[in-house]
XYZ file of C-alpha atoms in Angstrom:
360
model
C 0.091 0.200 0.088
C 1.373 3.319 -0.992
C 0.445 6.543 1.082
C 1.068 10.139 0.156
C 1.365 12.813 3.365
C 2.079 16.157 2.724
C 0.968 19.641 4.738
C -2.903 20.960 3.838
C -1.863 24.427 1.383
C -2.823 27.637 2.756
C -2.722 29.567 -0.206
C -1.782 29.431 -4.117
C 1.773 29.871 -3.513
C 2.140 27.188 -0.949
C 4.232 24.233 -1.579
C 4.182 21.947 1.155
C 6.717 18.974 1.128
C 5.318 15.585 -0.149
C 6.117 12.083 1.899
C 5.414 8.673 0.407
C 4.869 5.938 2.862
C 5.518 2.495 1.644
C 5.071 -0.933 3.317
C 6.871 1.102 6.425
C 9.260 2.944 4.747
C 9.377 6.729 4.000
C 10.818 8.775 0.872
C 10.858 12.156 0.864
C 9.044 13.281 -3.074
C 9.790 17.104 -3.059
C 7.853 20.064 -2.967
C 4.382 20.048 -4.347
C 5.074 22.344 -7.662
C 7.763 19.648 -8.509
C 5.752 16.418 -7.626
C 5.083 14.141 -10.518
C 2.758 11.103 -9.643
C 4.818 8.172 -11.144
C 2.987 5.338 -9.617
C -0.480 4.341 -8.389
C -1.362 5.794 -4.958
C -3.690 4.182 -2.620
C -4.306 7.211 -0.211
C -3.471 10.818 0.365
C -3.426 12.654 3.824
C -3.028 15.937 4.125
C -2.417 17.375 7.576
C -4.017 20.897 8.873
C -1.902 23.619 10.244
C -3.296 23.965 14.069
C -3.717 27.985 13.174
C -6.515 26.845 10.493
C -8.279 24.009 12.104
C -9.416 24.633 15.769
C -9.819 21.490 17.558
C -12.591 21.357 20.875
C -13.853 18.776 23.562
C -17.269 19.406 24.008
C -18.777 17.580 27.409
C -22.371 16.232 26.699
C -22.831 13.516 28.974
C -26.436 13.257 28.831
C -27.137 13.088 25.137
C -27.302 10.118 22.540
C -23.888 10.035 20.341
C -25.839 11.350 17.635
C -27.526 14.462 19.153
C -24.402 15.374 21.266
C -22.538 15.463 17.583
C -25.154 18.006 16.152
C -25.313 19.962 19.396
C -21.330 20.280 19.612
C -21.520 21.365 15.920
C -24.079 23.712 16.623
C -22.031 25.447 19.702
C -18.950 25.647 17.817
C -20.616 27.234 14.709
C -22.571 29.855 17.076
C -18.970 30.445 18.745
C -16.927 31.045 15.647
C -16.340 34.637 14.129
C -17.417 33.464 10.598
C -18.730 30.677 8.821
C -17.156 27.267 9.386
C -17.408 24.178 8.567
C -17.491 21.464 11.152
C -17.059 17.767 11.999
C -17.992 15.967 15.246
C -17.330 12.588 16.613
C -18.928 11.287 19.821
C -16.539 9.764 22.747
C -16.679 8.488 25.779
C -15.867 11.867 27.705
C -16.842 14.498 25.460
C -17.677 14.959 21.618
C -14.669 16.059 19.464
C -15.150 18.948 17.347
C -12.796 20.523 14.361
C -13.568 23.265 12.839
C -12.239 25.130 9.808
C -13.154 27.748 7.739
C -14.860 26.784 4.451
C -12.671 29.005 2.469
C -9.653 27.552 3.681
C -10.754 23.678 3.076
C -11.457 25.285 -0.784
C -8.123 26.548 -1.034
C -6.214 23.540 -0.170
C -8.264 21.177 -1.781
C -7.721 23.214 -5.203
C -4.138 23.751 -4.830
C -3.735 19.989 -4.036
C -5.847 18.709 -6.909
C -4.171 21.283 -9.569
C -0.798 19.230 -8.652
C -3.012 15.774 -9.024
C -3.338 14.966 -5.453
C -6.856 14.755 -4.356
C -6.889 14.270 -0.631
C -8.736 11.293 0.876
C -8.074 12.518 4.272
C -7.792 16.077 5.798
C -7.110 15.933 9.496
C -5.765 18.655 11.962
C -1.869 18.301 12.989
C -3.341 18.378 16.719
C -5.920 15.030 16.423
C -2.669 13.094 14.550
C -0.497 13.553 17.490
C -1.587 10.921 20.703
C -2.273 12.902 24.087
C -0.793 12.067 27.508
C -2.140 12.747 31.073
C 1.318 13.230 32.694
C 2.742 15.674 30.309
C 2.353 17.945 27.320
C 3.736 16.423 23.739
C 5.368 19.049 21.433
C 5.316 17.757 18.011
C 6.837 19.275 14.762
C 6.100 18.436 10.928
C 7.003 20.885 8.076
C 7.108 23.787 9.813
C 4.090 23.217 12.168
C 4.298 23.280 15.728
C 1.901 22.120 18.203
C 1.306 21.445 21.537
C -0.928 18.290 22.328
C -2.469 18.018 25.870
C -5.126 16.091 27.493
C -8.312 17.846 25.877
C -6.453 20.616 23.797
C -3.997 21.169 20.480
C -2.765 24.311 20.122
C -0.003 25.662 18.161
C 3.150 26.096 20.061
C 3.217 29.681 21.141
C 4.133 31.741 24.056
C 0.526 32.748 25.083
C -0.698 29.509 24.744
C 2.009 27.716 26.911
C 1.359 30.532 29.631
C -2.680 30.151 29.672
C -3.172 26.420 28.738
C 0.131 24.542 29.520
C 1.012 26.128 32.686
C 3.581 24.090 34.837
C 3.342 20.803 32.833
C 6.162 19.291 31.543
C 6.556 19.789 27.978
C 8.091 16.680 26.142
C 9.496 16.625 22.359
C 8.054 13.963 20.319
C 11.041 12.012 18.396
C 10.502 11.501 14.443
C 9.859 8.182 14.331
C 7.427 8.247 16.846
C 5.962 11.094 15.282
C 5.783 8.969 11.997
C 4.124 6.081 13.398
C 1.373 8.406 14.397
C 1.020 9.339 11.299
C 0.747 6.068 9.887
C -1.735 5.214 12.182
C -3.765 8.379 11.401
C -3.783 7.388 7.575
C -5.249 3.831 8.565
C -7.890 4.994 11.102
C -8.132 9.078 11.229
C -9.735 10.285 14.507
C -11.771 12.690 12.626
C -11.727 13.767 8.698
C -12.656 16.932 7.646
C -13.325 15.566 4.200
C -16.890 14.999 5.035
C -20.216 16.603 4.133
C -20.200 19.383 1.487
C -16.236 18.754 1.247
C -16.756 14.769 1.067
C -14.596 13.290 -1.444
C -16.224 12.600 -4.892
C -16.386 8.985 -5.394
C -16.078 8.184 -9.009
C -19.215 6.040 -10.565
C -18.270 3.090 -12.509
C -21.391 2.229 -14.654
C -19.828 -0.617 -16.440
C -16.389 -2.672 -16.654
C -14.181 -2.547 -19.995
C -15.608 -6.007 -20.668
C -19.226 -4.956 -19.730
C -18.766 -1.951 -22.268
C -17.460 -3.769 -24.970
C -20.349 -6.261 -25.005
C -22.378 -3.246 -24.368
C -21.339 -2.060 -27.916
C -21.704 -5.111 -29.717
C -25.367 -5.466 -28.708
C -26.279 -2.183 -29.445
C -24.606 -2.630 -32.763
C -26.128 -5.709 -33.640
C -29.830 -4.348 -32.441
C -29.083 -1.325 -34.957
C -28.115 -4.040 -37.537
C -31.396 -5.794 -36.880
C -33.589 -2.810 -37.136
C -32.232 -1.797 -40.493
C -32.522 -5.710 -41.858
C -36.308 -5.504 -40.526
C -36.957 -2.233 -42.078
C -35.577 -3.220 -45.278
C -37.369 -6.490 -45.406
C -40.718 -4.786 -44.135
C -40.313 -1.904 -47.219
C -39.608 -5.270 -49.585
C -42.521 -6.886 -48.437
C -44.784 -3.548 -48.968
C -42.978 -3.330 -52.504
C -43.684 -6.791 -53.416
C -47.488 -6.354 -52.462
C -47.935 -3.175 -54.144
C -46.402 -4.308 -57.533
C -48.659 -7.361 -57.043
C -51.841 -5.279 -56.638
C -50.671 -3.123 -59.499
C -50.572 -6.279 -61.653
C -53.807 -7.201 -60.632
C -55.245 -4.017 -61.215
C -53.445 -3.490 -64.733
C -54.971 -7.054 -65.714
C -58.733 -5.964 -64.711
C -58.177 -2.816 -66.565
C -56.771 -4.439 -69.729
C -60.137 -6.261 -70.153
C -61.498 -3.044 -70.673
C -58.927 -1.220 -72.776
C -55.708 -3.197 -73.668
C -53.870 -0.200 -74.432
C -53.052 0.282 -70.771
C -49.746 -1.372 -69.946
C -48.857 0.588 -66.446
C -50.503 1.594 -63.345
C -49.917 5.366 -63.914
C -51.574 5.139 -67.294
C -54.622 3.442 -65.412
C -55.148 6.285 -63.104
C -54.442 8.791 -65.790
C -57.661 7.073 -67.662
C -59.559 6.910 -64.831
C -59.051 10.693 -63.813
C -60.191 11.819 -67.009
C -62.949 9.770 -67.163
C -63.868 11.442 -63.951
C -63.619 14.666 -65.132
C -65.591 14.282 -68.195
C -68.505 12.800 -66.096
C -68.022 16.262 -63.885
C -66.894 14.354 -60.387
C -64.290 15.401 -58.147
C -61.074 13.867 -58.846
C -59.753 11.523 -56.450
C -63.071 10.489 -54.368
C -63.740 7.367 -56.253
C -59.901 6.261 -55.514
C -60.556 7.352 -51.790
C -63.983 5.293 -51.639
C -62.972 2.532 -53.466
C -59.540 1.741 -51.311
C -61.599 2.170 -48.230
C -63.625 -0.624 -49.451
C -61.184 -3.086 -50.768
C -59.377 -2.474 -47.457
C -62.001 -3.428 -45.578
C -63.031 -6.371 -47.788
C -59.668 -7.642 -47.428
C -59.245 -7.331 -43.776
C -62.176 -9.558 -43.581
C -62.147 -13.308 -44.414
C -64.935 -14.869 -46.463
C -66.122 -11.206 -47.684
C -66.972 -10.700 -51.195
C -68.105 -7.597 -53.273
C -70.606 -8.817 -55.990
C -71.648 -5.132 -57.507
C -69.482 -1.997 -57.773
C -70.991 1.100 -59.480
C -69.987 4.635 -59.307
C -72.537 7.424 -59.494
C -72.342 11.185 -60.766
C -72.959 12.327 -57.261
C -69.865 10.889 -55.763
C -71.606 8.349 -54.167
C -69.889 4.539 -54.366
C -72.461 2.034 -54.582
C -71.510 -1.604 -53.784
C -72.867 -4.795 -53.120
C -71.385 -7.289 -50.268
C -71.847 -10.773 -49.541
C -70.826 -13.078 -46.986
C -72.039 -16.282 -44.771
C -72.977 -14.064 -41.953
C -73.887 -10.528 -40.902
C -71.162 -10.307 -38.407
C -68.611 -10.543 -40.988
C -70.426 -7.814 -42.854
C -70.557 -5.950 -39.587
C -66.852 -5.817 -39.324
C -66.408 -4.115 -42.978
C -69.146 -1.409 -42.310
C -67.158 -0.793 -39.094
C -63.767 -0.653 -40.834
C -64.936 1.637 -43.453
C -66.454 4.259 -40.947
C -63.496 4.143 -39.045
C -61.621 5.772 -42.314
C -64.247 8.565 -41.968
C -66.165 7.522 -44.878
C -70.077 7.890 -44.773
C -72.012 4.468 -45.252
C -75.465 3.557 -45.636
C -76.333 -0.306 -45.442
C -79.503 -2.163 -45.794
C -78.991 -5.973 -45.194
C -80.957 -8.873 -47.410
C -80.550 -12.426 -48.064
C -80.338 -13.835 -51.618
C -81.923 -17.595 -52.656
C -78.406 -19.287 -51.951
C -79.144 -18.165 -48.269
C -76.107 -15.981 -47.995
C -76.385 -12.364 -46.387
C -75.938 -9.299 -48.864
C -75.980 -5.780 -47.799
C -76.876 -3.204 -50.319
C -74.004 -0.399 -49.440
C -73.652 3.465 -50.278
C -70.635 5.321 -49.557
C -69.588 9.045 -49.976
C -66.854 11.455 -48.721
C -67.559 13.162 -45.835
């Protein structure tokens, strides 16, 4: 496991030193502005200066852990001079809180990510160092100096030594001991300021490389199948249209053998309708509606078909039962054609209907 540990920057011109921890071995990587991420890193931890992050221990013995954390956050926010980002964790004796200004958080994260480091853990220096009951610990890291005692973590300044440390002995922590604490903090941080609105955005992996390959293959196959189905459908329609045209031409040639194609037959029909003073296209629409309905209903035939000057198509339909004829009539009416029908029976027992059709 490879871990990078650095100080949390406080400005755009702040370039802290970076250390790499691999299998318990420490290696210096230079300053942030000279750092190049050449290998995979499992974890990045940034240490916040005690002047930037305030650590507090709030005693709330009578509250549940979640309630205590909420109350402690509220108290710290109310006592702050400006807006703060607060993270809390309930303990046995008190609720531990760490507060930092949102501007400082944004500045540090932006500065690190600009050079390829997106920190997983942002922790105050005071919470890295362990506290001891008998004495106060002084620790130093990359220019940061802190005094850590029972219930406090403050910068190593004369005013804090006088007001907080007092007569307690101050013990300088050794480098190896501090490194051990840093390693422990990277593995199990007491608090992590990368929470709430500053939580690290986890990368969402919708599909693996193999799954993406199969998705592309399936989508390609679906597109090809859709195109082939469209071509087959068009071919079916073209074949059906050609067959209908051939049957129509065969019927027309019985009347006028000089007609050789469907366009010529339609032109002859239009001229004949114009000579009779009838609207062009009305016969075609009525006959098409009748033909479509008859073709869609089994056992129904058209025995007679006449078209009058008044634009009314007259037909006689025959079927073994009235139900089949009713289906034809309904289909014609659904096309918006006005219909009148008079049912009767012929001598053979078949059901007939005298049908008139006209456009609305």
